[in-house]
């Protein structure tokens, strides 16, 4: 008699359909249009927007269009893998979008040279030509001229 | 009871398929309404309790973390309560316990489900290796229990149809209810599609998105129109074991008896003016009436047949329209407890029962394993009626 363990195939599935609501929904719609939005709070415009001010729990206000440029406040260098937004080595960064509070998390492409990355550097969004309403409509950020 | 406790704020969101709002915004609707009713701001709250069904149902892990901002819980202790469909009742009682114990002065209890984001039948009976793929959902579990009740009690089959009509007519007076069928008839229920014999389509609860919130406070903060909490109890039993009576679960009987004892009630049917019971399938009205002592064993169906539990009867059951008219499961138990409180505050609007001064909120979860019940009243506990 040989030792044998029973096995059976099992498909893990998560059949959920998310709702995003008007605030996040309009932000995603803006991405599709190539326009970034922030949302008004008592402290200033928050980008990326949230439905509630995280510091107080207060409801946030109306959406306001903001620039697609900003300043890198923190970053980490990573080797490129299949499926990453940039085909060569790049940085994941927190980007303070101009005129807003908060930090947008995205990739920064400096041509594979980590020596060109610096906290405080100025960056600009590189938009995809085909946009569908998700954060990857911004391919990555690149050094602002 | 160590300290007098009252419900001073109640809010709820519209029950429907709510694709236009996020989970957070839907929860916030109820929270905002409850806080306004209690005339409080988040700075006044000492603790937040969240009621929610299993994470699998609408696919958010740790919703107590995810919703901290929507619940106004910044800087506050948050506890998530988790007992299947009865969870809203347990959460209300847990909130009351925090105040009774002197650990908090004002507690916000929040509850929701957003069932349109998931697939309940999948979540309740997903296929597993080495198991038969039943895909039967909740009704598949409760149908044999109902058949056993009918056999024991010799109840005529129109009882289930009549309950379905009563609750749907009640719901026409509740703007928050999911199902509005002002023209419903017994014949229409009878002729509706059989889902799980003997449960027909119109004898079943819908799957809803919805939210509910209440504020529970100590006596010193009770304000002008409190619902006083006279008794609370919860009980549990294992779901499946030989000799278990799921038609009349021991945990449900003992739960109700404990709450009545605290409230000084010795003849529940005579001393309770209105009841909001967890009735997801029509036959659970007579089943719970008997289980929680509002009817003699075997005769709960006669109260239905005699019209006593209809809106104009002497013991109206689910004047809000109940679970049959809206079932955001994570909020459903708290809605029963909140609707009972609305009745004794005289704030139930068009579905206000005249002269309601003492009410029951009841919730059931799992395979009738979890039971929660509270008695609320217009009069301060200890005062003579």
mmCIF file of C-alpha atoms in Angstrom, chain A residues 6-10 13-22 50-59, chain B residues 18-22 24-25 28 32 56-60 69-70 74 114 117-118 122 127-130:
data_model
loop_
_atom_site.group_PDB
_atom_site.id
_atom_site.type_symbol
_atom_site.label_atom_id
_atom_site.label_comp_id
_atom_site.label_asym_id
_atom_site.label_seq_id
_atom_site.Cartn_x
_atom_site.Cartn_y
_atom_site.Cartn_z
ATOM 1 C CA UNK A 6 -6.617 12.904 -1.740
ATOM 2 C CA UNK A 7 -6.755 16.065 -3.763
ATOM 3 C CA UNK A 8 -9.426 17.857 -5.735
ATOM 4 C CA UNK A 9 -9.381 20.961 -7.850
ATOM 5 C CA UNK A 10 -10.995 24.070 -6.445
ATOM 6 C CA UNK A 13 -13.610 33.003 -7.090
ATOM 7 C CA UNK A 14 -14.704 36.377 -5.775
ATOM 8 C CA UNK A 15 -17.764 37.445 -7.737
ATOM 9 C CA UNK A 16 -18.112 40.976 -6.377
ATOM 10 C CA UNK A 17 -19.289 44.114 -8.176
ATOM 11 C CA UNK A 18 -17.974 47.253 -6.522
ATOM 12 C CA UNK A 19 -19.682 50.611 -6.299
ATOM 13 C CA UNK A 20 -17.461 53.689 -6.135
ATOM 14 C CA UNK A 21 -20.039 56.461 -5.561
ATOM 15 C CA UNK A 22 -20.036 59.970 -7.022
ATOM 16 C CA UNK A 50 -11.760 60.483 -0.601
ATOM 17 C CA UNK A 51 -15.397 60.574 0.512
ATOM 18 C CA UNK A 52 -14.412 61.404 4.083
ATOM 19 C CA UNK A 53 -11.617 63.553 5.485
ATOM 20 C CA UNK A 54 -9.374 60.947 7.130
ATOM 21 C CA UNK A 55 -8.293 63.259 9.969
ATOM 22 C CA UNK A 56 -11.783 64.008 11.231
ATOM 23 C CA UNK A 57 -14.252 61.748 9.434
ATOM 24 C CA UNK A 58 -16.009 64.844 8.013
ATOM 25 C CA UNK A 59 -17.647 64.535 4.602
ATOM 26 C CA UNK B 18 -28.095 50.993 -4.188
ATOM 27 C CA UNK B 19 -25.646 51.077 -7.087
ATOM 28 C CA UNK B 20 -25.332 54.888 -6.954
ATOM 29 C CA UNK B 21 -23.534 55.057 -3.590
ATOM 30 C CA UNK B 22 -20.397 53.526 -2.111
ATOM 31 C CA UNK B 24 -19.108 54.204 3.077
ATOM 32 C CA UNK B 25 -21.618 56.774 1.857
ATOM 33 C CA UNK B 28 -22.946 57.506 6.509
ATOM 34 C CA UNK B 32 -25.849 61.243 9.964
ATOM 35 C CA UNK B 56 -17.562 37.042 1.994
ATOM 36 C CA UNK B 57 -21.110 38.360 1.513
ATOM 37 C CA UNK B 58 -20.164 41.690 0.009
ATOM 38 C CA UNK B 59 -16.433 41.233 -0.199
ATOM 39 C CA UNK B 60 -14.878 43.724 2.234
ATOM 40 C CA UNK B 69 -13.974 57.391 8.604
ATOM 41 C CA UNK B 70 -17.548 56.797 7.398
ATOM 42 C CA UNK B 74 -11.542 58.688 14.288
ATOM 43 C CA UNK B 114 -24.542 46.060 0.524
ATOM 44 C CA UNK B 117 -21.955 43.986 -4.448
ATOM 45 C CA UNK B 118 -21.860 40.238 -3.878
ATOM 46 C CA UNK B 122 -22.711 31.736 -3.740
ATOM 47 C CA UNK B 127 -19.117 24.541 -3.979
ATOM 48 C CA UNK B 128 -16.350 22.911 -1.939
ATOM 49 C CA UNK B 129 -14.141 19.922 -2.779
ATOM 50 C CA UNK B 130 -15.640 16.543 -1.733
#
